[in-house]
């Protein structure tokens, strides 16, 4: 699919040299000043066995739901979409997985239908940039929870493509833009990754050579290794692709990767054009509604105008001209089109995490097992089960708040830059956001992947039923860890930025951190001296303890990484070799700690503005996520001398267990706030009525063929005759 758009675009090399101005970004929301909104559009939850654990909650689940969503209008939009699609037979759930080809067909039909519903109203389309983008993200998320393939299809085929046209193209590409976003005549794809080249976009080998006599580019694939591959929507459906290829001048000069709009199929017949070899990647281990494809170009000609020429153009006569006339706009556009896709992935990942934990928690509260005497006890009463699940519930809430807030900050920056406002330190903000996204996408997607597995195990054998939905959640989410930037590669980019900031802090220079995420590095020498002093768990269960421990941890890991890296350089190793030797226990742990810190920092700021009745439960979840994550860093906390002796680990783990115990009375209502509607959650184990066994019976009995004799019985009985 779409790999490392960021690297491709930065390889276009127009981002350097640009210095623009950007004011500090703050847009506080004031939940606490809100009037009580009417939330009756959220369907009530059916009373049933789960009431026991619902009645103990300290808050109203609908209020928490609104608070996690962040915006009343968007929440309404989401419910409206779910309501409409639930009544549309085209979106009915399948009891049996359809064939791969059938999944592709249904997905394409669903996309067509969604276009017809026009969820993106004129009003949304006409609103401010950040409002519009958030609405589009909400629509995408609402659709993703029903069929992730449709939302991927839509994100790549419509939004990513039209975004890229706006940011990399000029007026002459407006016709493509209109045909995509307004008329939905174009379904696009993104051709970047090649068979033998993924993350390192500079070495892509597909070429687009200018032919001045015919004023065309000739696109060519030298061999199979240079075939573009994993291109979502290419295998069966797209009409156009956004191709990244090396731009070669008639004299042979190579100007590096550029973007081109390339027609692929006749929209009326879906026949591919002559000169193209297009294939489908075949069955994958998830998201099979997406027709990923590969393509080879054989001296394939496209008009000169199809070059996306905002940054650089080729004249009719064959002159390469690069225009840096309006660098701030290009930079702002690049920023948006780089990170928006990954922020979308994080949002979808949050949604998958929320669904997985909702299923496991509702199951845990209704499923009983063992106990003393003859009374079987719900799974949720067991410490071990709480510990297995509640950390992920806390993560689901923290991530949701983090991404909501981060997306706002991000969209505000982009919006300001679009409006041409003179803004401070834009290019520094771009780098900081890139670093944040580069480590947060790995944190969120990996956590969700772990959680999906844990949740499926926590539902035992029943969790293995397709109708539990944990399997589909897991396998459809899984590609997020490698697409739009492989997690391990992305983390290194965050590490590069962090090390630059640390080096600046050591040298007393200014930090390039307009979003203030590492402002504390200025105090790195004092922070390095603090250590664990708590004597009881109450002192650990504080935001202060968690945040200061993270600051210490990041400073420590930065020092470790920096010193190791510098020592290797001093020994004469190249930067490349030095990085190779300091990744495993240094960069990796460093960027993980930084990403957790970011999630906590943004969430904390946000919680403080939320309504009072929600604060206690949100603080508990925040604290559990913080301590549960620090537990995994104990090695480094001891290694660096922050912790000494038995007490710190004992207290930390005791605090985690205490929080789990405390959250038992809240957690079912927390997942009510996290979960979508029953139709969307689509799990036989986790309907909100809590009638686990009735629902299971209905599903088993209603499954086609449950009671039928095998149609092939004759072939297998001993008396089989031909
Ligand atoms: C909305 O679109 C109409 C034209 O369709 C335009 O006249 C109007 O100014 C737009 N409103 C905003 C707020 O952009
Ligand atoms: C913004 O840039 C100016 C000039 O380079 C610098 O002095 C200032 O510290 C920067 N601010 C931030 C928040 O990075
Ligand atoms: C650095 O430390 C000083 C004094 O200890 C404190 O006042 C200041 O807030 C700290 N700055 C940051 C960014 O943490
Ligand atoms: C990376 O480092 C290891 C030793 O730590 C070495 O064996 C290997 O050759 C290095 N790889 C590269 C690509 O430099
Ligand atoms: C630190 O890095 C090592 C090696 O990459 C890994 O095994 C360990 O889990 C990491 N710790 C955390 C908290 O991620
Ligand atoms: C969906 C969307 O709004 N995309 C944006 C992509 O970038 C350009 C600017 O270069 C914006 O104008 C678009 O709005």
PDB file of N, CA, C and O and ligand atoms in Angstrom, residues 584-585 588-589 592 632-633 636, ligand 5:
ATOM      1  N   UNK A 584      19.353  -1.148  19.008  1.00  0.00           N
ATOM      2  CA  UNK A 584      18.529  -2.134  19.709  1.00  0.00           C
ATOM      3  C   UNK A 584      18.092  -1.703  21.112  1.00  0.00           C
ATOM      4  O   UNK A 584      16.910  -1.547  21.367  1.00  0.00           O
ATOM      5  N   UNK A 585      19.059  -1.486  22.003  1.00  0.00           N
ATOM      6  CA  UNK A 585      18.647  -1.132  23.366  1.00  0.00           C
ATOM      7  C   UNK A 585      18.620   0.372  23.587  1.00  0.00           C
ATOM      8  O   UNK A 585      18.363   0.836  24.685  1.00  0.00           O
ATOM      9  N   UNK A 588      15.449   2.504  20.223  1.00  0.00           N
ATOM     10  CA  UNK A 588      14.153   1.879  20.263  1.00  0.00           C
ATOM     11  C   UNK A 588      13.447   2.189  21.578  1.00  0.00           C
ATOM     12  O   UNK A 588      12.313   2.622  21.611  1.00  0.00           O
ATOM     13  N   UNK A 589      14.169   1.972  22.687  1.00  0.00           N
ATOM     14  CA  UNK A 589      13.571   2.216  23.989  1.00  0.00           C
ATOM     15  C   UNK A 589      13.336   3.706  24.200  1.00  0.00           C
ATOM     16  O   UNK A 589      12.348   4.104  24.811  1.00  0.00           O
ATOM     17  N   UNK A 592      10.259   4.828  22.312  1.00  0.00           N
ATOM     18  CA  UNK A 592       9.061   4.274  22.961  1.00  0.00           C
ATOM     19  C   UNK A 592       8.705   5.122  24.177  1.00  0.00           C
ATOM     20  O   UNK A 592       7.552   5.521  24.365  1.00  0.00           O
ATOM     21  N   UNK A 632       7.116  -1.646  32.498  1.00  0.00           N
ATOM     22  CA  UNK A 632       7.900  -2.290  31.435  1.00  0.00           C
ATOM     23  C   UNK A 632       9.268  -1.639  31.261  1.00  0.00           C
ATOM     24  O   UNK A 632      10.116  -2.163  30.540  1.00  0.00           O
ATOM     25  N   UNK A 633       9.458  -0.474  31.852  1.00  0.00           N
ATOM     26  CA  UNK A 633      10.757   0.205  31.738  1.00  0.00           C
ATOM     27  C   UNK A 633      11.609  -0.007  32.984  1.00  0.00           C
ATOM     28  O   UNK A 633      12.619   0.667  33.163  1.00  0.00           O
ATOM     29  N   UNK A 636      15.460  -0.214  32.734  1.00  0.00           N
ATOM     30  CA  UNK A 636      16.220   1.025  32.545  1.00  0.00           C
ATOM     31  C   UNK A 636      16.173   1.898  33.799  1.00  0.00           C
ATOM     32  O   UNK A 636      17.130   2.611  34.093  1.00  0.00           O
TER      33      UNK A 636
HETATM   34  C1  LIG B   5      13.978  -1.971  25.250  1.00  0.00           C
HETATM   35  O1  LIG B   5      14.601  -2.534  24.118  1.00  0.00           O
HETATM   36  C2  LIG B   5      14.733  -3.930  24.138  1.00  0.00           C
HETATM   37  C3  LIG B   5      15.463  -4.324  22.874  1.00  0.00           C
HETATM   38  O2  LIG B   5      14.974  -3.692  21.734  1.00  0.00           O
HETATM   39  C4  LIG B   5      13.380  -4.599  24.239  1.00  0.00           C
HETATM   40  O3  LIG B   5      13.532  -5.992  24.377  1.00  0.00           O
HETATM   41  C5  LIG B   5      12.621  -4.041  25.430  1.00  0.00           C
HETATM   42  O4  LIG B   5      11.330  -4.583  25.439  1.00  0.00           O
HETATM   43  C6  LIG B   5      12.568  -2.545  25.347  1.00  0.00           C
HETATM   44  N1  LIG B   5      11.846  -1.987  26.484  1.00  0.00           N
HETATM   45  C7  LIG B   5      10.684  -1.362  26.312  1.00  0.00           C
HETATM   46  C8  LIG B   5      10.046  -0.839  27.543  1.00  0.00           C
HETATM   47  O5  LIG B   5      10.189  -1.197  25.226  1.00  0.00           O
END
